[in-house]
mmCIF file of C-alpha atoms and ligand atoms in Angstrom:
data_model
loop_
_atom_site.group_PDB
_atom_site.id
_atom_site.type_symbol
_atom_site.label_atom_id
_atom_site.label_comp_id
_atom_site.label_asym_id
_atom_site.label_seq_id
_atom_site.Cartn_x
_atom_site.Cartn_y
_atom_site.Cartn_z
ATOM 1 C CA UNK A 1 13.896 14.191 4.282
ATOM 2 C CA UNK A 2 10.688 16.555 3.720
ATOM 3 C CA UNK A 3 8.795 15.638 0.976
ATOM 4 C CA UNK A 4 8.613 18.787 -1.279
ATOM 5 C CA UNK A 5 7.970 16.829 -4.417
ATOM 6 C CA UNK A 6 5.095 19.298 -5.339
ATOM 7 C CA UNK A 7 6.029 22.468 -4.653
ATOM 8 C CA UNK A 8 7.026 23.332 -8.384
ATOM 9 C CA UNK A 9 5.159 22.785 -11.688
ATOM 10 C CA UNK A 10 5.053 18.799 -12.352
ATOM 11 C CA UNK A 11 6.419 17.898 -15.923
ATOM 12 C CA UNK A 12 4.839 14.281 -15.902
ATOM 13 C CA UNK A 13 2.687 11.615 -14.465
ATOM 14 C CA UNK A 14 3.712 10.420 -10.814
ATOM 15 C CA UNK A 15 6.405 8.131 -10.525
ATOM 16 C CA UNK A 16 8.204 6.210 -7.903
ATOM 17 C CA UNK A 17 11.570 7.521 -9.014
ATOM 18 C CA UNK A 18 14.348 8.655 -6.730
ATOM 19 C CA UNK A 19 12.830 11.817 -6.006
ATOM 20 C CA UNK A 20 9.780 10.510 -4.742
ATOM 21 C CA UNK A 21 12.019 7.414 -2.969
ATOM 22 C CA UNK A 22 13.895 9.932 -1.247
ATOM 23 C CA UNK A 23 11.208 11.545 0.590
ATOM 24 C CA UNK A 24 9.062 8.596 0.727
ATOM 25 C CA UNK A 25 8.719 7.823 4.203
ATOM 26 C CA UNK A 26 7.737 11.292 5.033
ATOM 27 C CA UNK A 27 5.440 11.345 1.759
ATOM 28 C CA UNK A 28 3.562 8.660 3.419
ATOM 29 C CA UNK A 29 3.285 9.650 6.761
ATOM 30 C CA UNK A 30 1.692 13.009 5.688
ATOM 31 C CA UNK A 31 -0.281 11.651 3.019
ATOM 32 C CA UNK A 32 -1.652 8.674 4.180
ATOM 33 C CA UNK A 33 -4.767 9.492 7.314
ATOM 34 C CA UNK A 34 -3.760 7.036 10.085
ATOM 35 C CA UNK A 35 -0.538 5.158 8.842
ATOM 36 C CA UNK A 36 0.883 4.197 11.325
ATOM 37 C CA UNK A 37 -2.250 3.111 12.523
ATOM 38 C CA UNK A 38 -2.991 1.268 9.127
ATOM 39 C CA UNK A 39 0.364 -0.138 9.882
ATOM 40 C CA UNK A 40 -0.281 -1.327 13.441
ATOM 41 C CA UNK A 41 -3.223 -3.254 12.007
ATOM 42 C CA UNK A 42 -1.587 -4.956 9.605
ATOM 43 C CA UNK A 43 1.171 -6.154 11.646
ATOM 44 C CA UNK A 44 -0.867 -7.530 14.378
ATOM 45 C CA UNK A 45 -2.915 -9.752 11.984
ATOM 46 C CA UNK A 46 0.266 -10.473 10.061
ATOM 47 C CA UNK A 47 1.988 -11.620 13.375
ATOM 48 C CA UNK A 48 -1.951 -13.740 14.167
ATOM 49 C CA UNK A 49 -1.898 -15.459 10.807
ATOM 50 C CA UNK A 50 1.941 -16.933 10.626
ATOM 51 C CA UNK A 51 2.991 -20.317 11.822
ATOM 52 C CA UNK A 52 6.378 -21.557 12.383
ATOM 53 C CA UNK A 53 8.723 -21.162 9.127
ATOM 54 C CA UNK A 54 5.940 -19.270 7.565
ATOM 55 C CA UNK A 55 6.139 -16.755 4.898
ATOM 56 C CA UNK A 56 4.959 -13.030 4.104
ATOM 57 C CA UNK A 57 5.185 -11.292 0.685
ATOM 58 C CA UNK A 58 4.352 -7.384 0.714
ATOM 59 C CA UNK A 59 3.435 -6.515 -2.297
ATOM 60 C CA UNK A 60 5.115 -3.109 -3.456
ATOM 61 C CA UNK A 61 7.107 -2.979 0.210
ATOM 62 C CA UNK A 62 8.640 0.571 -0.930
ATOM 63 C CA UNK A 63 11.339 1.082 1.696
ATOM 64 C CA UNK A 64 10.352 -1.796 3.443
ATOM 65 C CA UNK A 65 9.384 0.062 6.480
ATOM 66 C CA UNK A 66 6.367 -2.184 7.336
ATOM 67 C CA UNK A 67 8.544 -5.535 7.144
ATOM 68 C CA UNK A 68 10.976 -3.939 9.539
ATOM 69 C CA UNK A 69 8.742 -3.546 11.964
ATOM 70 C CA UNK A 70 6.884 -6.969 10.890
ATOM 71 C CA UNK A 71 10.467 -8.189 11.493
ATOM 72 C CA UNK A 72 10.819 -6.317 15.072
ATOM 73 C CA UNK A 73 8.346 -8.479 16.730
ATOM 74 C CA UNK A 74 8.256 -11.910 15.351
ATOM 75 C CA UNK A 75 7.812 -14.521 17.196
ATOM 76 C CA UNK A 76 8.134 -17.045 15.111
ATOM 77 C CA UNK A 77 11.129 -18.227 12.468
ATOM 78 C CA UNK A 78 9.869 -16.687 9.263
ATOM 79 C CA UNK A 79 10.901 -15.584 5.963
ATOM 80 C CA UNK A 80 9.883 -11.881 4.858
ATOM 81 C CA UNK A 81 9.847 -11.246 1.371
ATOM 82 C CA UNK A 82 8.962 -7.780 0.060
ATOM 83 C CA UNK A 83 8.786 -6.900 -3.627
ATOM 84 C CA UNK A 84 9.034 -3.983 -5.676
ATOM 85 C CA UNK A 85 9.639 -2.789 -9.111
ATOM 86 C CA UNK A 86 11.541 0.766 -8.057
ATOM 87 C CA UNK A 87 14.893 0.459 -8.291
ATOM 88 C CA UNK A 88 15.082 3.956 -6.231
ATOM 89 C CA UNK A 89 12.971 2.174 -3.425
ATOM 90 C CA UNK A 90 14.703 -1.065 -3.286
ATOM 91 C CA UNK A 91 17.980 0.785 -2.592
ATOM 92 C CA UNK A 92 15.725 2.900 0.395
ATOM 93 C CA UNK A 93 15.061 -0.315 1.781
ATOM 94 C CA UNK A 94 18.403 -2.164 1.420
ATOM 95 C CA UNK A 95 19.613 0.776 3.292
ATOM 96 C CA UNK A 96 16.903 0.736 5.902
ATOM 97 C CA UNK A 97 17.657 -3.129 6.080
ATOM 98 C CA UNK A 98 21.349 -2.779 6.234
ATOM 99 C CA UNK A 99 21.125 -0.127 8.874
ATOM 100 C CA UNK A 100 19.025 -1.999 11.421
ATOM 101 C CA UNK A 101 21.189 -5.555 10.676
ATOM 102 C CA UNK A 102 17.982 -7.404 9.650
ATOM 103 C CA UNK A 103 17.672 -9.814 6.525
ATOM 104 C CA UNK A 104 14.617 -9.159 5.083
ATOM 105 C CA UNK A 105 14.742 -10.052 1.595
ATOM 106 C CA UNK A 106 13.853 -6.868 -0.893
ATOM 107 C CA UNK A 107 13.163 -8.264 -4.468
ATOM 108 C CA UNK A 108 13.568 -6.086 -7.834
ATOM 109 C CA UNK A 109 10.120 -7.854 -9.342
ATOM 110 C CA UNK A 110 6.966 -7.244 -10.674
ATOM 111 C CA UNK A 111 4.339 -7.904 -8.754
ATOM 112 C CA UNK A 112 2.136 -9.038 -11.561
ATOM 113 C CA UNK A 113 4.316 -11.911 -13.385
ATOM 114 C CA UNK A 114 6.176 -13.035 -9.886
ATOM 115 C CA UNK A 115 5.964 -17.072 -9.136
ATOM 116 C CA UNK A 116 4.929 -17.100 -5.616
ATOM 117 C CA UNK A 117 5.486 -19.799 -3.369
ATOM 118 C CA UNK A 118 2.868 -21.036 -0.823
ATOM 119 C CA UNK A 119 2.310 -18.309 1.875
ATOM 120 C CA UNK A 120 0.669 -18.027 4.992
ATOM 121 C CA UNK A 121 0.325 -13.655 4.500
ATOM 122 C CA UNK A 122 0.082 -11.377 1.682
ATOM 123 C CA UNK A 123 0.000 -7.751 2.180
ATOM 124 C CA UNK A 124 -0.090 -5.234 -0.244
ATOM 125 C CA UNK A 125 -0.876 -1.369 1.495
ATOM 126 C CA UNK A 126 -1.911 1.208 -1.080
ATOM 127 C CA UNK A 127 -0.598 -0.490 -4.436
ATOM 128 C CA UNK A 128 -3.390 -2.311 -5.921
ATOM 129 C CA UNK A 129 -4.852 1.274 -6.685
ATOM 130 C CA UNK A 130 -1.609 1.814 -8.937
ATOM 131 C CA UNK A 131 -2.398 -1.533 -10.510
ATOM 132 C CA UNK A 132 -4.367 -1.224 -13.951
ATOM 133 C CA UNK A 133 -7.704 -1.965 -13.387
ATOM 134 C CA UNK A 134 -7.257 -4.735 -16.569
ATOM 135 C CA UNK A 135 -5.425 -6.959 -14.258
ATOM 136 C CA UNK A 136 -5.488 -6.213 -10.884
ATOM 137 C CA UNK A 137 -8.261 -8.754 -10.117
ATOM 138 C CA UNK A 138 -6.323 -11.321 -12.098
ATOM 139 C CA UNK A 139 -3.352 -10.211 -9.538
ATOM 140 C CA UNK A 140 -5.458 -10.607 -6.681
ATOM 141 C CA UNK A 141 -6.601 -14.460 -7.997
ATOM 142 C CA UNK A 142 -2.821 -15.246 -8.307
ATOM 143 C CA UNK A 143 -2.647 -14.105 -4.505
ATOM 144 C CA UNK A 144 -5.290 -16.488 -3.328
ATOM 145 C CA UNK A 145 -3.954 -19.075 -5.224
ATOM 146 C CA UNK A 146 -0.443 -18.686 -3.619
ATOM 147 C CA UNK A 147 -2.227 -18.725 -0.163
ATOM 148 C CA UNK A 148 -2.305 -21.740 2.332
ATOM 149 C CA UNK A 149 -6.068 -22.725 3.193
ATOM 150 C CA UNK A 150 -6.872 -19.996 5.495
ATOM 151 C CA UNK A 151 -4.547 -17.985 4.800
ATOM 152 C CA UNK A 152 -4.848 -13.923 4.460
ATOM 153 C CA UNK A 153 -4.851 -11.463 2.148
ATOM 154 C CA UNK A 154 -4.155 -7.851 4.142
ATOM 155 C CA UNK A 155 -4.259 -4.947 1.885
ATOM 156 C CA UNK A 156 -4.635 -0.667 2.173
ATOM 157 C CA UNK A 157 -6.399 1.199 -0.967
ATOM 158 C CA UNK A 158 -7.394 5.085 -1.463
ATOM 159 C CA UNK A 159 -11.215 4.426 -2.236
ATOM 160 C CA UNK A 160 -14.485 6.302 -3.658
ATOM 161 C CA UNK A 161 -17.727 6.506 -3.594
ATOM 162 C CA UNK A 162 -20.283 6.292 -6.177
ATOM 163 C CA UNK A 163 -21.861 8.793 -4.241
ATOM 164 C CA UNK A 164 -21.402 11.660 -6.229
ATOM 165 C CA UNK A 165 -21.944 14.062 -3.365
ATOM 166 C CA UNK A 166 -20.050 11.794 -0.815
ATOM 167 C CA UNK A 167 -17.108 11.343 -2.966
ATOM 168 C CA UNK A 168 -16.999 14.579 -3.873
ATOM 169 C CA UNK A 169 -16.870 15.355 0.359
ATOM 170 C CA UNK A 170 -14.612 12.988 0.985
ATOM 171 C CA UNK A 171 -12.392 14.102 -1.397
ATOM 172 C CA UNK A 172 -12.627 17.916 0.331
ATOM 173 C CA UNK A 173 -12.609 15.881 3.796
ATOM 174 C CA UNK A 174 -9.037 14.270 2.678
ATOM 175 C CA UNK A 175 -7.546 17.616 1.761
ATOM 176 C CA UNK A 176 -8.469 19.273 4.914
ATOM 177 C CA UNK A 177 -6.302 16.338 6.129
ATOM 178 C CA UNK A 178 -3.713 17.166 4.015
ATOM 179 C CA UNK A 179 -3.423 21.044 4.803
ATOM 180 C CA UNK A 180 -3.145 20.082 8.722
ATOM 181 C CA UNK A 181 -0.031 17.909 7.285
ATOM 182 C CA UNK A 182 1.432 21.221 5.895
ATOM 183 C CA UNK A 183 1.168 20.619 2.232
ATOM 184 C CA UNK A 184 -0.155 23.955 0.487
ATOM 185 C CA UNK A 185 -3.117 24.399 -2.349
ATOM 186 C CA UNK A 186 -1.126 24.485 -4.995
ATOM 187 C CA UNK A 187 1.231 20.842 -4.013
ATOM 188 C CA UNK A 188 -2.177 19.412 -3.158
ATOM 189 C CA UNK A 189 -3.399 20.142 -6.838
ATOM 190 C CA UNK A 190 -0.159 19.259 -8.225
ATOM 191 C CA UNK A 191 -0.236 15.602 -6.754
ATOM 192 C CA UNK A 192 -3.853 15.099 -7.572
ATOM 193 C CA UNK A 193 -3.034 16.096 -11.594
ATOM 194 C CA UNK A 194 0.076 13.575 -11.560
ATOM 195 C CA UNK A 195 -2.067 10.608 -9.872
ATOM 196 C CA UNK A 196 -4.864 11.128 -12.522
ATOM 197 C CA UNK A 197 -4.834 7.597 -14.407
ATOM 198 C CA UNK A 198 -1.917 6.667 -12.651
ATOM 199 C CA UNK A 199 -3.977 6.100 -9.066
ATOM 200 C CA UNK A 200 -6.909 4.240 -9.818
ATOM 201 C CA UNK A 201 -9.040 3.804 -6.596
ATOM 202 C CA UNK A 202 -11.962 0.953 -6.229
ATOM 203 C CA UNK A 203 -14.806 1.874 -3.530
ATOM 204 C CA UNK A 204 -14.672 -0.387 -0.245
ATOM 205 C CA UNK A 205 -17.846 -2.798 -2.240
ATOM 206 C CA UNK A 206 -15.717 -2.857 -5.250
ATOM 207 C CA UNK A 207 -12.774 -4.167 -3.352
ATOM 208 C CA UNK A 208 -14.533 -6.624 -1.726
ATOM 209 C CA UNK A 209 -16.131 -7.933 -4.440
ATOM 210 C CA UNK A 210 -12.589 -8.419 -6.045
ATOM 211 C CA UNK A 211 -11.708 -10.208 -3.369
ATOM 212 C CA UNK A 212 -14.558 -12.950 -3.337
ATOM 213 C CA UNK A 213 -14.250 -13.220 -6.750
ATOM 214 C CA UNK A 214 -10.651 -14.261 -6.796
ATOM 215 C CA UNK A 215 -11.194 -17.636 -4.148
ATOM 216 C CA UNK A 216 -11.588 -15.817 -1.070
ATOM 217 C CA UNK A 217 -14.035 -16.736 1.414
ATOM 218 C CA UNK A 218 -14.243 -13.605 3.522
ATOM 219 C CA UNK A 219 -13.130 -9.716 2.860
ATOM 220 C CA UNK A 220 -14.364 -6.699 5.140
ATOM 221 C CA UNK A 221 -12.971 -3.772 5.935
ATOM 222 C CA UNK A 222 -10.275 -3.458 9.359
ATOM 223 C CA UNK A 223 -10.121 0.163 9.412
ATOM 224 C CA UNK A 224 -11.269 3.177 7.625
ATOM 225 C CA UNK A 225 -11.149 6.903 7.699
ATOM 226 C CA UNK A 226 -12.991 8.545 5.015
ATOM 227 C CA UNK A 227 -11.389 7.274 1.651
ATOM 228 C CA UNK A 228 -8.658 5.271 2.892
ATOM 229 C CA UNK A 229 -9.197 1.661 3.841
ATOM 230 C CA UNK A 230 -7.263 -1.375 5.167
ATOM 231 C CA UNK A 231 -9.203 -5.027 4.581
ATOM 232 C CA UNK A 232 -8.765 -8.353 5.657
ATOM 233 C CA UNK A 233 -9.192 -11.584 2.936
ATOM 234 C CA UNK A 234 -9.198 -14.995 4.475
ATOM 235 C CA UNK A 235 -9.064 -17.628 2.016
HETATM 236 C C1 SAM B 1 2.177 3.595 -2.556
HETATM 237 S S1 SAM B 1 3.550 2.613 -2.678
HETATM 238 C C2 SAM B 1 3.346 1.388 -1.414
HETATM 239 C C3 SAM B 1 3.565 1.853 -0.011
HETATM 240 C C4 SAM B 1 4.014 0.798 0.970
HETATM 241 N N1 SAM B 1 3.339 -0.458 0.789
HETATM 242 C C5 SAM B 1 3.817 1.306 2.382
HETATM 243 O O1 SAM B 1 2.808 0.944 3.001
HETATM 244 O O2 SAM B 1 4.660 2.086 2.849
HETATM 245 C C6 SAM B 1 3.346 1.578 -4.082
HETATM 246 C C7 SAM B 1 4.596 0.779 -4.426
HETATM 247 O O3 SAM B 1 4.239 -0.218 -5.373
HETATM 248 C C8 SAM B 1 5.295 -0.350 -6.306
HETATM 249 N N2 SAM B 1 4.710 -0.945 -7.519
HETATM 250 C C9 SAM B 1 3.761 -0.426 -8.325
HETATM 251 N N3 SAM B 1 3.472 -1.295 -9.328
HETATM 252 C C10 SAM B 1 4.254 -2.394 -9.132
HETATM 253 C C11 SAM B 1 4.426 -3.631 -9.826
HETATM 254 N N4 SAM B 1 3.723 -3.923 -10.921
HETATM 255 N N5 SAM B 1 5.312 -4.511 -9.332
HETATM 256 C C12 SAM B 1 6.043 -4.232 -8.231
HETATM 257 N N6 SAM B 1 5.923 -3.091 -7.527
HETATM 258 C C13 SAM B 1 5.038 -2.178 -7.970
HETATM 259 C C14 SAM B 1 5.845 1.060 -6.468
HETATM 260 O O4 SAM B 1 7.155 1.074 -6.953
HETATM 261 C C15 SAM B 1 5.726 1.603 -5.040
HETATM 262 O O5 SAM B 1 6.909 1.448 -4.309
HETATM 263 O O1 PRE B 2 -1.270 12.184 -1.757
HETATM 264 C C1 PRE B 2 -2.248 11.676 -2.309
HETATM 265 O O2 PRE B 2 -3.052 12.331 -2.969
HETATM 266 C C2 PRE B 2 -2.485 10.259 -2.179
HETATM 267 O O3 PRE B 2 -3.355 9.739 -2.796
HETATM 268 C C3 PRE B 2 -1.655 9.472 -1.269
HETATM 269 C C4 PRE B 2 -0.907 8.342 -1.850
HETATM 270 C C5 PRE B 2 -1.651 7.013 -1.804
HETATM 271 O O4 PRE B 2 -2.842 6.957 -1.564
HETATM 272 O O5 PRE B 2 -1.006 6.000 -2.063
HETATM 273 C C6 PRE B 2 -0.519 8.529 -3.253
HETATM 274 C C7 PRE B 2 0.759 8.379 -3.698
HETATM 275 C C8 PRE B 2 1.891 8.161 -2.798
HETATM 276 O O6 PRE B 2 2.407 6.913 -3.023
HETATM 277 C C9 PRE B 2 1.505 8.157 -1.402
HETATM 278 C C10 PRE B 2 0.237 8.244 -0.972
#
């Protein structure tokens, strides 16, 4: 379905309710610069970094879409575990599941108070930035504690600048992007009021620095396109 969440006048903050669930996979795909690509990236290091009987968590898996394909070419016997506290995506991705015969376990859960067992991957593309800045690095130290020694830490994120001229461009740069995707003025400014506070984006430094201060030896940055990038944390 088209996502046309933004074409009238927004009554509240952005949600992932079943309006937004609904259209989600299109949402993304026109709102995220490179996702597939982003996804593609993730999936090969996923596929490097998991042994035999291995397990991956991704963190707010929405529909599940990047499991499935996680799923599509292991090689290995793992478990998949994807987590999310939308009721309206779980049932997106129990359907997707369902549909394609695969058991990938989707878990109602928040991501914040889960009890993680030892893994070997942890992604988590673009929902850290809807994590409150209070306790997202605490979130990120639970990660690297649930790792195995040498394990990684994948993750996406919408990020600034403290540039005030570059973020400022990057921002204009990103909407370009979004016009070419067919979304008009007006949904574009709509989306942008109902992220405010809800979307809270680190710059790439800011990420990285989360990241070595939560027990990880190594972060830096796989891909990038102007304000959206996808790192790599190796414990
Ligand atoms: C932008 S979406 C993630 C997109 C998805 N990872 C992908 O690449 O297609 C963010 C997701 O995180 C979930 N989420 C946000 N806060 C959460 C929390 N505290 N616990 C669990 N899920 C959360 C939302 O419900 C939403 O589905
Ligand atoms: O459309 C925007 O303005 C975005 O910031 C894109 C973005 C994201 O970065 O996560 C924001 C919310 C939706 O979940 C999907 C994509």
């Amino acid at each position: 379905m088209n996502d046309k969440v933004f074409t009238k006048p927004i009554k509240k903050q952005f949600e992932f309710d079943e309006e937004v669930a609904a259209v989600f996979d299109d949402m993304l795909e026109r709102s995220v610069p490179f996702y597939k690509e982003s996804q593609k990236i993730t999936e090969f290091f996923t596929h490097k970094n998991l042994s035999e009987n291995g397990l991956v968590y991704d963190l707010g898996c929405s529909t599940a879409s990047l499991l499935l394909n996680i799923h599509r070419k292991l090689e290995v016997n793992a478990e998949l575990i994807g987590l999310d506290n939308s009721e309206a995506m779980l049932a997106q991705a129990e359907r997707k599941c369902e549909a394609f015969g695969v058991d990938i376990e989707v878990k109602n859960a928040d991501i914040l108070t889960y009890e993680y067992k030892e893994a070997d991957v942890f992604i988590s593309n673009y929902t850290l930035q809807f994590i409150r800045p209070l306790v997202r690095e605490e979130l990120v130290k639970k990660i690297s504690a649930a790792l195995k020694k040498e394990g990684v830490f994948i993750f996406s994120e919408k990020v600034i600048s403290h540039s005030p001229k570059l973020n400022k461009d990057l921002i204009e740069c990103y909407y370009d992007f979004k016009k070419t995707q067919g979304y008009s003025e007006y949904e574009i400014m709509q989306k942008r009021e109902a992220l405010e506070n809800v979307l809270v984006p680190y710059s790439e430094d800011e990420n990285i620095k989360m990241a070595l201060n939560s027990g990880f030896s190594h972060c830096e940055v796989l891909f990038r396109w102007a304000n959206f990038a996808t790192f790599i944390a190796v414990k």
